């Protein structure tokens, strides 16, 4: 999903909301910068919250922000919503890795490879699938 949103955002901003191509292109940098900062912040927040609460809160934030992004009527609110989506998505992948490490410490090296491969597969398939769905709507 991270890849889908990161790849789809410039097209959405430009074609749907009329953002200047330069602004739309720079939205990718904004999105990934927020994901990066969100992952750093999540490493601090994870010391105070359980993994379950962290994932739940992030899922709610991401879904709410995705709804806001899709309903945004202009570029500026859409950019804020895009940043919030990145913040919501940021802790999910690392937290899943941490949960797996805790649940299967002896098999983590193998499972980490499977999780990373699944993430790569999702990164390849979701943007394509999003494009297919987007063309139909």
PDB file of C-alpha atoms in Angstrom:
ATOM      1  CA  UNK A   1       0.000   0.000   0.000  1.00  0.00           C
ATOM      2  CA  UNK A   2       2.881   2.372   0.709  1.00  0.00           C
ATOM      3  CA  UNK A   3       4.107   1.996  -2.858  1.00  0.00           C
ATOM      4  CA  UNK A   4       0.621   2.356  -4.308  1.00  0.00           C
ATOM      5  CA  UNK A   5      -0.052   5.649  -2.549  1.00  0.00           C
ATOM      6  CA  UNK A   6       3.437   6.985  -3.263  1.00  0.00           C
ATOM      7  CA  UNK A   7       3.080   6.216  -6.947  1.00  0.00           C
ATOM      8  CA  UNK A   8      -0.552   7.251  -7.302  1.00  0.00           C
ATOM      9  CA  UNK A   9      -0.383  10.559  -5.439  1.00  0.00           C
ATOM     10  CA  UNK A  10       1.269  12.670  -8.171  1.00  0.00           C
ATOM     11  CA  UNK A  11      -1.203  11.490 -10.790  1.00  0.00           C
ATOM     12  CA  UNK A  12      -4.150  12.125  -8.478  1.00  0.00           C
ATOM     13  CA  UNK A  13      -2.901  15.565  -7.500  1.00  0.00           C
ATOM     14  CA  UNK A  14      -2.232  16.594 -11.091  1.00  0.00           C
ATOM     15  CA  UNK A  15      -5.107  15.021 -12.998  1.00  0.00           C
ATOM     16  CA  UNK A  16      -7.891  15.191 -10.422  1.00  0.00           C
ATOM     17  CA  UNK A  17      -7.013  18.269  -8.370  1.00  0.00           C
ATOM     18  CA  UNK A  18      -5.155  20.231 -11.039  1.00  0.00           C
ATOM     19  CA  UNK A  19      -1.855  20.536  -9.186  1.00  0.00           C
ATOM     20  CA  UNK A  20       1.058  21.935 -11.142  1.00  0.00           C
ATOM     21  CA  UNK A  21       3.205  19.024 -12.402  1.00  0.00           C
ATOM     22  CA  UNK A  22       6.129  20.210 -10.274  1.00  0.00           C
ATOM     23  CA  UNK A  23       4.007  20.210  -7.097  1.00  0.00           C
ATOM     24  CA  UNK A  24       2.575  16.814  -7.973  1.00  0.00           C
ATOM     25  CA  UNK A  25       6.043  15.370  -8.564  1.00  0.00           C
ATOM     26  CA  UNK A  26       7.396  16.802  -5.311  1.00  0.00           C
ATOM     27  CA  UNK A  27       4.531  15.200  -3.405  1.00  0.00           C
ATOM     28  CA  UNK A  28       6.399  11.904  -3.729  1.00  0.00           C
ATOM     29  CA  UNK A  29       9.336  13.355  -1.781  1.00  0.00           C
ATOM     30  CA  UNK A  30       6.956  14.769   0.822  1.00  0.00           C
ATOM     31  CA  UNK A  31       5.218  11.425   1.229  1.00  0.00           C
ATOM     32  CA  UNK A  32       8.403   9.364   1.619  1.00  0.00           C
ATOM     33  CA  UNK A  33       9.962  11.972   3.927  1.00  0.00           C
ATOM     34  CA  UNK A  34       6.935  11.691   6.219  1.00  0.00           C
ATOM     35  CA  UNK A  35       7.106   7.878   6.071  1.00  0.00           C
ATOM     36  CA  UNK A  36      10.776   8.062   7.095  1.00  0.00           C
ATOM     37  CA  UNK A  37      10.176  10.504   9.937  1.00  0.00           C
ATOM     38  CA  UNK A  38       7.132   8.471  10.992  1.00  0.00           C
ATOM     39  CA  UNK A  39       9.266   5.350  11.284  1.00  0.00           C
ATOM     40  CA  UNK A  40      11.755   7.172  13.453  1.00  0.00           C
ATOM     41  CA  UNK A  41       8.983   8.547  15.668  1.00  0.00           C
ATOM     42  CA  UNK A  42       7.340   5.129  15.857  1.00  0.00           C
ATOM     43  CA  UNK A  43      10.519   3.646  17.285  1.00  0.00           C
ATOM     44  CA  UNK A  44      10.118   6.025  20.230  1.00  0.00           C
ATOM     45  CA  UNK A  45       6.350   5.587  20.538  1.00  0.00           C
ATOM     46  CA  UNK A  46       6.747   1.793  20.442  1.00  0.00           C
ATOM     47  CA  UNK A  47       8.537   2.003  23.789  1.00  0.00           C
ATOM     48  CA  UNK A  48       5.301   3.262  25.389  1.00  0.00           C
ATOM     49  CA  UNK A  49       2.572   1.436  23.438  1.00  0.00           C
ATOM     50  CA  UNK A  50       1.941  -2.209  22.748  1.00  0.00           C
ATOM     51  CA  UNK A  51       2.395  -3.377  19.187  1.00  0.00           C
ATOM     52  CA  UNK A  52      -1.342  -4.006  18.977  1.00  0.00           C
ATOM     53  CA  UNK A  53      -2.209  -0.434  19.963  1.00  0.00           C
ATOM     54  CA  UNK A  54       0.445   1.012  17.685  1.00  0.00           C
ATOM     55  CA  UNK A  55      -0.817  -0.972  14.694  1.00  0.00           C
ATOM     56  CA  UNK A  56      -4.449  -0.192  15.493  1.00  0.00           C
ATOM     57  CA  UNK A  57      -3.810   3.516  15.839  1.00  0.00           C
ATOM     58  CA  UNK A  58      -1.768   3.617  12.661  1.00  0.00           C
ATOM     59  CA  UNK A  59      -4.421   1.724  10.716  1.00  0.00           C
ATOM     60  CA  UNK A  60      -7.108   4.160  11.878  1.00  0.00           C
ATOM     61  CA  UNK A  61      -4.915   7.141  10.999  1.00  0.00           C
ATOM     62  CA  UNK A  62      -4.049   5.728   7.564  1.00  0.00           C
ATOM     63  CA  UNK A  63      -7.653   4.879   6.692  1.00  0.00           C
ATOM     64  CA  UNK A  64      -8.962   8.235   7.896  1.00  0.00           C
ATOM     65  CA  UNK A  65      -6.246  10.074   5.993  1.00  0.00           C
ATOM     66  CA  UNK A  66      -6.908   8.029   2.836  1.00  0.00           C
ATOM     67  CA  UNK A  67     -10.563   9.010   3.053  1.00  0.00           C
ATOM     68  CA  UNK A  68      -9.536  12.641   3.525  1.00  0.00           C
ATOM     69  CA  UNK A  69      -7.169  12.431   0.575  1.00  0.00           C
ATOM     70  CA  UNK A  70      -9.811  10.977  -1.689  1.00  0.00           C
ATOM     71  CA  UNK A  71     -12.327  13.650  -0.641  1.00  0.00           C
ATOM     72  CA  UNK A  72      -9.917  16.605  -0.757  1.00  0.00           C
ATOM     73  CA  UNK A  73     -11.211  19.310  -3.042  1.00  0.00           C
ATOM     74  CA  UNK A  74      -7.928  21.133  -3.528  1.00  0.00           C
ATOM     75  CA  UNK A  75      -4.190  20.571  -3.497  1.00  0.00           C
ATOM     76  CA  UNK A  76      -3.191  21.902  -0.072  1.00  0.00           C
ATOM     77  CA  UNK A  77      -5.613  19.752   1.972  1.00  0.00           C
ATOM     78  CA  UNK A  78      -4.651  16.791  -0.209  1.00  0.00           C
ATOM     79  CA  UNK A  79      -0.962  17.318   0.602  1.00  0.00           C
ATOM     80  CA  UNK A  80      -1.746  17.365   4.326  1.00  0.00           C
ATOM     81  CA  UNK A  81      -3.824  14.213   3.950  1.00  0.00           C
ATOM     82  CA  UNK A  82      -1.034  12.571   1.949  1.00  0.00           C
ATOM     83  CA  UNK A  83       1.401  13.325   4.764  1.00  0.00           C
ATOM     84  CA  UNK A  84      -1.030  11.856   7.291  1.00  0.00           C
ATOM     85  CA  UNK A  85      -1.334   8.699   5.172  1.00  0.00           C
ATOM     86  CA  UNK A  86       2.448   8.369   5.212  1.00  0.00           C
ATOM     87  CA  UNK A  87       2.509   8.880   8.962  1.00  0.00           C
ATOM     88  CA  UNK A  88      -0.146   6.193   9.390  1.00  0.00           C
ATOM     89  CA  UNK A  89       1.597   3.692   7.124  1.00  0.00           C
ATOM     90  CA  UNK A  90       5.080   4.337   8.514  1.00  0.00           C
ATOM     91  CA  UNK A  91       5.115   2.056  11.584  1.00  0.00           C
ATOM     92  CA  UNK A  92       3.169  -0.859  10.096  1.00  0.00           C
ATOM     93  CA  UNK A  93       5.946  -2.739   8.275  1.00  0.00           C
ATOM     94  CA  UNK A  94       8.599  -2.364  11.008  1.00  0.00           C
ATOM     95  CA  UNK A  95       6.080  -3.314  13.699  1.00  0.00           C
ATOM     96  CA  UNK A  96       5.094  -6.455  11.821  1.00  0.00           C
ATOM     97  CA  UNK A  97       8.797  -7.339  11.642  1.00  0.00           C
ATOM     98  CA  UNK A  98       9.127  -6.779  15.404  1.00  0.00           C
ATOM     99  CA  UNK A  99       6.070  -8.908  16.158  1.00  0.00           C
ATOM    100  CA  UNK A 100       7.461 -11.693  13.998  1.00  0.00           C
ATOM    101  CA  UNK A 101      10.852 -11.500  15.706  1.00  0.00           C
ATOM    102  CA  UNK A 102       9.208 -11.778  19.108  1.00  0.00           C
ATOM    103  CA  UNK A 103       6.879 -14.601  18.133  1.00  0.00           C
ATOM    104  CA  UNK A 104       9.449 -16.695  16.237  1.00  0.00           C
ATOM    105  CA  UNK A 105      12.932 -15.804  17.508  1.00  0.00           C
ATOM    106  CA  UNK A 106      14.551 -18.997  16.202  1.00  0.00           C
ATOM    107  CA  UNK A 107      13.025 -18.664  12.751  1.00  0.00           C
ATOM    108  CA  UNK A 108      13.167 -14.905  12.384  1.00  0.00           C
ATOM    109  CA  UNK A 109      15.946 -14.839   9.783  1.00  0.00           C
ATOM    110  CA  UNK A 110      13.915 -17.092   7.508  1.00  0.00           C
ATOM    111  CA  UNK A 111      10.653 -15.307   8.199  1.00  0.00           C
ATOM    112  CA  UNK A 112      12.244 -11.898   7.695  1.00  0.00           C
ATOM    113  CA  UNK A 113      13.201 -13.000   4.204  1.00  0.00           C
ATOM    114  CA  UNK A 114       9.624 -14.103   3.550  1.00  0.00           C
ATOM    115  CA  UNK A 115       8.219 -10.815   4.880  1.00  0.00           C
ATOM    116  CA  UNK A 116      10.638  -8.726   2.825  1.00  0.00           C
ATOM    117  CA  UNK A 117       9.846 -10.784  -0.288  1.00  0.00           C
ATOM    118  CA  UNK A 118       6.113 -10.375   0.360  1.00  0.00           C
ATOM    119  CA  UNK A 119       6.656  -6.629   0.752  1.00  0.00           C
ATOM    120  CA  UNK A 120       8.535  -6.531  -2.548  1.00  0.00           C
ATOM    121  CA  UNK A 121       5.790  -8.488  -4.257  1.00  0.00           C
ATOM    122  CA  UNK A 122       3.191  -6.117  -2.833  1.00  0.00           C
ATOM    123  CA  UNK A 123       5.324  -3.171  -3.955  1.00  0.00           C
ATOM    124  CA  UNK A 124       5.284  -4.574  -7.472  1.00  0.00           C
ATOM    125  CA  UNK A 125       1.639  -5.650  -7.644  1.00  0.00           C
ATOM    126  CA  UNK A 126      -0.286  -2.989  -5.732  1.00  0.00           C
ATOM    127  CA  UNK A 127       0.730  -0.025  -7.918  1.00  0.00           C
ATOM    128  CA  UNK A 128      -0.224  -1.992 -11.039  1.00  0.00           C
ATOM    129  CA  UNK A 129      -3.501  -3.127  -9.476  1.00  0.00           C
ATOM    130  CA  UNK A 130      -4.209   0.421  -8.325  1.00  0.00           C
ATOM    131  CA  UNK A 131      -3.692   1.609 -11.892  1.00  0.00           C
ATOM    132  CA  UNK A 132      -6.095  -1.010 -13.222  1.00  0.00           C
ATOM    133  CA  UNK A 133      -8.745  -0.054 -10.669  1.00  0.00           C
ATOM    134  CA  UNK A 134      -8.119   3.662 -11.233  1.00  0.00           C
ATOM    135  CA  UNK A 135      -8.604   3.309 -14.987  1.00  0.00           C
ATOM    136  CA  UNK A 136     -11.997   1.688 -14.425  1.00  0.00           C
ATOM    137  CA  UNK A 137     -13.221   4.508 -12.169  1.00  0.00           C
TER     138      UNK A 137
END
